[in-house]
PDB file of C-alpha atoms and ligand atoms in Angstrom:
ATOM      1  CA  MET A   1      12.140   1.873   0.925  1.00 53.00           C
ATOM      2  CA  THR A   2      12.852   1.931  -2.704  1.00 80.00           C
ATOM      3  CA  LYS A   3      12.704  -1.760  -3.645  1.00 96.00           C
ATOM      4  CA  PRO A   4       9.413  -3.495  -3.211  1.00 98.00           C
ATOM      5  CA  ILE A   5       8.364  -6.546  -1.187  1.00 98.00           C
ATOM      6  CA  PHE A   6       7.808  -9.470  -3.200  1.00 98.00           C
ATOM      7  CA  ILE A   7       4.732 -11.714  -2.050  1.00 98.00           C
ATOM      8  CA  LEU A   8       5.148 -14.866  -3.911  1.00 98.00           C
ATOM      9  CA  ASN A   9       2.267 -17.316  -4.124  1.00 98.00           C
ATOM     10  CA  GLY A  10       2.463 -21.226  -5.019  1.00 98.00           C
ATOM     11  CA  PRO A  11       0.261 -23.763  -6.691  1.00 98.00           C
ATOM     12  CA  ASN A  12      -3.645 -23.757  -6.327  1.00 98.00           C
ATOM     13  CA  LEU A  13      -3.620 -20.531  -4.196  1.00 98.00           C
ATOM     14  CA  ASN A  14      -5.403 -18.818  -7.509  1.00 98.00           C
ATOM     15  CA  ARG A  15      -8.359 -21.044  -6.329  1.00 98.00           C
ATOM     16  CA  LEU A  16      -8.767 -19.508  -2.908  1.00 98.00           C
ATOM     17  CA  GLY A  17     -12.276 -18.562  -2.008  1.00 98.00           C
ATOM     18  CA  THR A  18     -13.640 -21.898  -3.450  1.00 98.00           C
ATOM     19  CA  ARG A  19     -10.738 -24.242  -2.604  1.00 98.00           C
ATOM     20  CA  GLU A  20     -11.560 -26.290   0.425  1.00 98.00           C
ATOM     21  CA  PRO A  21     -13.281 -23.034   2.297  1.00 98.00           C
ATOM     22  CA  HIS A  22     -13.106 -25.353   5.614  1.00 98.00           C
ATOM     23  CA  ILE A  23      -9.392 -25.333   5.599  1.00 98.00           C
ATOM     24  CA  TYR A  24      -8.596 -22.031   3.536  1.00 98.00           C
ATOM     25  CA  GLY A  25     -11.517 -19.903   4.239  1.00 98.00           C
ATOM     26  CA  THR A  26     -13.411 -17.784   1.564  1.00 98.00           C
ATOM     27  CA  THR A  27     -11.013 -15.050   1.072  1.00 98.00           C
ATOM     28  CA  THR A  28     -10.019 -14.850  -2.525  1.00 98.00           C
ATOM     29  CA  LEU A  29      -6.453 -14.235  -3.622  1.00 98.00           C
ATOM     30  CA  ALA A  30      -7.478 -10.843  -4.980  1.00 98.00           C
ATOM     31  CA  ASP A  31      -8.844  -9.759  -1.550  1.00 98.00           C
ATOM     32  CA  ILE A  32      -5.741 -10.878   0.087  1.00 98.00           C
ATOM     33  CA  GLU A  33      -3.647  -8.791  -2.499  1.00 98.00           C
ATOM     34  CA  ALA A  34      -5.744  -5.748  -1.443  1.00 98.00           C
ATOM     35  CA  MET A  35      -5.034  -6.539   2.364  1.00 98.00           C
ATOM     36  CA  CYS A  36      -1.397  -6.500   1.754  1.00 98.00           C
ATOM     37  CA  ARG A  37      -1.273  -3.486  -0.376  1.00 98.00           C
ATOM     38  CA  ALA A  38      -3.325  -1.654   2.424  1.00 98.00           C
ATOM     39  CA  ALA A  39      -1.105  -3.077   5.400  1.00 98.00           C
ATOM     40  CA  VAL A  40       1.566  -0.583   5.275  1.00 95.00           C
ATOM     41  CA  PRO A  41       0.624   2.553   3.329  1.00 91.00           C
ATOM     42  CA  GLY A  42       3.382   3.739   1.002  1.00 92.00           C
ATOM     43  CA  LEU A  43       4.997   0.415   1.089  1.00 95.00           C
ATOM     44  CA  ALA A  44       5.758  -0.981  -2.594  1.00 97.00           C
ATOM     45  CA  VAL A  45       4.283  -4.653  -2.944  1.00 98.00           C
ATOM     46  CA  ASP A  46       4.807  -6.873  -5.932  1.00 98.00           C
ATOM     47  CA  PHE A  47       2.208  -9.625  -5.682  1.00 98.00           C
ATOM     48  CA  ARG A  48       2.211 -12.858  -7.800  1.00 98.00           C
ATOM     49  CA  GLN A  49       0.863 -16.324  -7.977  1.00 98.00           C
ATOM     50  CA  THR A  50       1.851 -19.330 -10.208  1.00 98.00           C
ATOM     51  CA  ASN A  51       1.380 -22.951 -10.274  1.00 98.00           C
ATOM     52  CA  SER A  52       4.909 -23.444 -11.842  1.00 98.00           C
ATOM     53  CA  GLU A  53       7.719 -24.574  -9.650  1.00 98.00           C
ATOM     54  CA  GLY A  54      10.319 -23.271 -12.160  1.00 98.00           C
ATOM     55  CA  GLU A  55       8.594 -19.905 -12.354  1.00 98.00           C
ATOM     56  CA  LEU A  56       8.551 -19.597  -8.676  1.00 98.00           C
ATOM     57  CA  VAL A  57      12.337 -20.158  -8.520  1.00 98.00           C
ATOM     58  CA  GLU A  58      12.849 -17.509 -11.245  1.00 98.00           C
ATOM     59  CA  TRP A  59      10.775 -15.116  -9.192  1.00 98.00           C
ATOM     60  CA  VAL A  60      13.003 -15.729  -6.202  1.00 98.00           C
ATOM     61  CA  GLN A  61      16.189 -15.352  -8.350  1.00 98.00           C
ATOM     62  CA  GLU A  62      14.694 -12.058  -9.563  1.00 98.00           C
ATOM     63  CA  ALA A  63      14.027 -10.991  -5.958  1.00 98.00           C
ATOM     64  CA  ILE A  64      17.723 -11.235  -5.177  1.00 98.00           C
ATOM     65  CA  GLU A  65      18.327  -7.875  -7.238  1.00 97.00           C
ATOM     66  CA  LYS A  66      14.945  -6.429  -7.148  1.00 98.00           C
ATOM     67  CA  ALA A  67      13.213  -7.072  -3.807  1.00 98.00           C
ATOM     68  CA  ALA A  68      13.853  -5.636  -0.076  1.00 97.00           C
ATOM     69  CA  ALA A  69      12.257  -8.701   1.296  1.00 98.00           C
ATOM     70  CA  VAL A  70      10.281 -11.805   0.307  1.00 98.00           C
ATOM     71  CA  ILE A  71       6.843 -13.055   1.790  1.00 98.00           C
ATOM     72  CA  ILE A  72       6.248 -16.637   0.372  1.00 98.00           C
ATOM     73  CA  ASN A  73       3.413 -19.044   0.598  1.00 98.00           C
ATOM     74  CA  PRO A  74       4.994 -21.825  -1.528  1.00 98.00           C
ATOM     75  CA  ALA A  75       2.043 -24.058  -0.780  1.00 98.00           C
ATOM     76  CA  ALA A  76       2.651 -27.694  -1.898  1.00 98.00           C
ATOM     77  CA  TYR A  77       6.075 -26.946  -3.118  1.00 98.00           C
ATOM     78  CA  SER A  78       7.129 -26.156   0.551  1.00 98.00           C
ATOM     79  CA  PHE A  79       7.301 -29.750   1.064  1.00 98.00           C
ATOM     80  CA  THR A  80       8.879 -31.030  -1.913  1.00 98.00           C
ATOM     81  CA  SER A  81      11.052 -28.289  -3.605  1.00 98.00           C
ATOM     82  CA  ILE A  82      14.899 -28.283  -2.726  1.00 98.00           C
ATOM     83  CA  ALA A  83      15.116 -26.093  -5.903  1.00 98.00           C
ATOM     84  CA  LEU A  84      13.078 -23.472  -4.164  1.00 98.00           C
ATOM     85  CA  LEU A  85      15.147 -23.864  -0.905  1.00 98.00           C
ATOM     86  CA  ASP A  86      18.339 -23.276  -2.810  1.00 98.00           C
ATOM     87  CA  ALA A  87      17.073 -20.151  -4.621  1.00 98.00           C
ATOM     88  CA  LEU A  88      15.883 -18.761  -1.282  1.00 98.00           C
ATOM     89  CA  LYS A  89      19.280 -19.405   0.122  1.00 98.00           C
ATOM     90  CA  MET A  90      20.656 -16.790  -2.301  1.00 98.00           C
ATOM     91  CA  PHE A  91      18.319 -14.072  -1.130  1.00 98.00           C
ATOM     92  CA  SER A  92      19.969 -11.810   1.683  1.00 97.00           C
ATOM     93  CA  GLY A  93      17.010  -9.961   2.660  1.00 97.00           C
ATOM     94  CA  PRO A  94      14.141 -11.062   5.251  1.00 98.00           C
ATOM     95  CA  ILE A  95      12.053 -13.898   4.256  1.00 98.00           C
ATOM     96  CA  VAL A  96       8.783 -14.808   5.664  1.00 98.00           C
ATOM     97  CA  GLU A  97       7.231 -18.158   4.948  1.00 98.00           C
ATOM     98  CA  LEU A  98       3.648 -18.136   5.089  1.00 98.00           C
ATOM     99  CA  HIS A  99       0.756 -20.826   5.379  1.00 98.00           C
ATOM    100  CA  ILE A 100      -3.046 -19.912   5.638  1.00 98.00           C
ATOM    101  CA  SER A 101      -3.615 -23.189   7.433  1.00 98.00           C
ATOM    102  CA  ASN A 102      -1.639 -24.678  10.519  1.00 98.00           C
ATOM    103  CA  ILE A 103       0.371 -27.085   8.626  1.00 98.00           C
ATOM    104  CA  HIS A 104       1.649 -28.856  11.740  1.00 98.00           C
ATOM    105  CA  ARG A 105      -1.898 -29.819  12.857  1.00 97.00           C
ATOM    106  CA  ARG A 106      -2.655 -31.337   9.292  1.00 97.00           C
ATOM    107  CA  GLU A 107      -1.655 -34.497   7.437  1.00 98.00           C
ATOM    108  CA  ALA A 108       2.051 -35.709   7.994  1.00 98.00           C
ATOM    109  CA  HIS A 109       3.089 -34.797   4.339  1.00 98.00           C
ATOM    110  CA  TYR A 110       2.663 -31.071   5.378  1.00 98.00           C
ATOM    111  CA  HIS A 111       4.771 -31.305   8.323  1.00 98.00           C
ATOM    112  CA  HIS A 112       8.225 -30.693   7.134  1.00 98.00           C
ATOM    113  CA  SER A 113       8.872 -27.704   4.856  1.00 98.00           C
ATOM    114  CA  TYR A 114      12.167 -27.339   3.035  1.00 98.00           C
ATOM    115  CA  VAL A 115      11.585 -23.525   2.885  1.00 98.00           C
ATOM    116  CA  SER A 116      11.579 -23.260   6.682  1.00 98.00           C
ATOM    117  CA  LEU A 117      15.364 -23.791   6.487  1.00 98.00           C
ATOM    118  CA  ALA A 118      15.847 -20.396   4.508  1.00 98.00           C
ATOM    119  CA  ALA A 119      12.932 -18.522   6.297  1.00 98.00           C
ATOM    120  CA  THR A 120      13.677 -15.582   8.704  1.00 98.00           C
ATOM    121  CA  ALA A 121      10.185 -16.443  10.243  1.00 98.00           C
ATOM    122  CA  VAL A 122       7.165 -18.622   9.593  1.00 98.00           C
ATOM    123  CA  ILE A 123       3.490 -17.667   9.852  1.00 98.00           C
ATOM    124  CA  ALA A 124       0.829 -20.623   9.727  1.00 98.00           C
ATOM    125  CA  GLY A 125      -2.699 -20.851  10.768  1.00 98.00           C
ATOM    126  CA  LEU A 126      -3.808 -17.223  10.834  1.00 98.00           C
ATOM    127  CA  GLY A 127      -5.920 -17.624   7.583  1.00 98.00           C
ATOM    128  CA  ALA A 128      -5.666 -14.824   5.183  1.00 98.00           C
ATOM    129  CA  ASN A 129      -4.984 -12.181   8.005  1.00 98.00           C
ATOM    130  CA  GLY A 130      -1.477 -13.746   8.049  1.00 98.00           C
ATOM    131  CA  TYR A 131      -0.539 -11.817   4.862  1.00 98.00           C
ATOM    132  CA  PRO A 132      -0.949  -8.407   6.244  1.00 98.00           C
ATOM    133  CA  MET A 133       0.658  -9.458   9.544  1.00 98.00           C
ATOM    134  CA  ALA A 134       3.596 -10.682   7.421  1.00 98.00           C
ATOM    135  CA  VAL A 135       3.824  -7.361   5.523  1.00 98.00           C
ATOM    136  CA  ARG A 136       3.686  -5.300   8.750  1.00 98.00           C
ATOM    137  CA  ALA A 137       6.373  -7.808  10.313  1.00 98.00           C
ATOM    138  CA  VAL A 138       8.740  -7.313   7.231  1.00 97.00           C
ATOM    139  CA  ALA A 139       8.245  -3.679   7.266  1.00 96.00           C
ATOM    140  CA  ALA A 140       9.126  -3.558  10.853  1.00 97.00           C
ATOM    141  CA  ILE A 141      12.392  -5.556  10.201  1.00 96.00           C
ATOM    142  CA  LEU A 142      13.464  -3.501   7.242  1.00 95.00           C
ATOM    143  CA  GLU A 143      12.900  -0.264   9.513  1.00 93.00           C
ATOM    144  CA  SER A 144      15.039  -1.644  12.154  1.00 93.00           C
ATOM    145  CA  VAL A 145      17.937  -2.164   9.791  1.00 89.00           C
ATOM    146  CA  ALA A 146      17.613   0.870   7.658  1.00 85.00           C
TER     147      ALA A 146
HETATM  148  C1  LIG B 201      -1.323 -24.168   1.006  1.00 66.59           C
HETATM  149  C2  LIG B 201      -1.279 -25.245   0.308  1.00 66.59           C
HETATM  150  O1  LIG B 201      -1.805 -25.406  -0.870  1.00 66.59           O
HETATM  151  C3  LIG B 201      -0.966 -26.656   0.805  1.00 66.59           C
HETATM  152  O2  LIG B 201      -0.245 -27.350   0.048  1.00 66.59           O
HETATM  153  C4  LIG B 201      -0.116 -26.525   2.305  1.00 66.59           C
HETATM  154  C5  LIG B 201      -0.924 -24.006   2.279  1.00 66.59           C
HETATM  155  C6  LIG B 201      -0.837 -25.330   3.133  1.00 66.59           C
HETATM  156  C7  LIG B 201      -1.587 -22.839   3.350  1.00 66.59           C
HETATM  157  O3  LIG B 201      -2.173 -23.289   4.396  1.00 66.59           O
HETATM  158  O4  LIG B 201      -1.724 -21.701   2.728  1.00 66.59           O
HETATM  159  O5  LIG B 201      -0.161 -27.457   2.818  1.00 66.59           O
END
């Protein structure tokens, strides 16, 4: 696979490790990046985080030409951003939406994700382990269509 998988992370995920550990655990984003890079040996991974909605939209636009697949934890923008949904709708490859926590078991404002309307699949509630699982799932999808 020549094109990398883009793994995009939204707002406040740079604080993982100390941020509400009873919900998000103590695994840092750097740990998660290492888990993703180790998940499928030889698979190219482009791992990024931003607190900016506009930058997340620009990265999804960049993925249209440059990525084989997108794994995205949009964090709070999942529930607010039609701009992010519109950008993801332009991406033709597999899209896995990922949440560390089970958003459907949390407060009501976390129950409706716009991003899910463009996602191939959604992973929620598996903690940091959801990330390497998403990488393996995406690799299997890409293998099956190769
Ligand atoms: C992360 C966030 O920052 C929240 O806004 C979401 C998501 C859940 C997560 O579980 O990874 O609600």
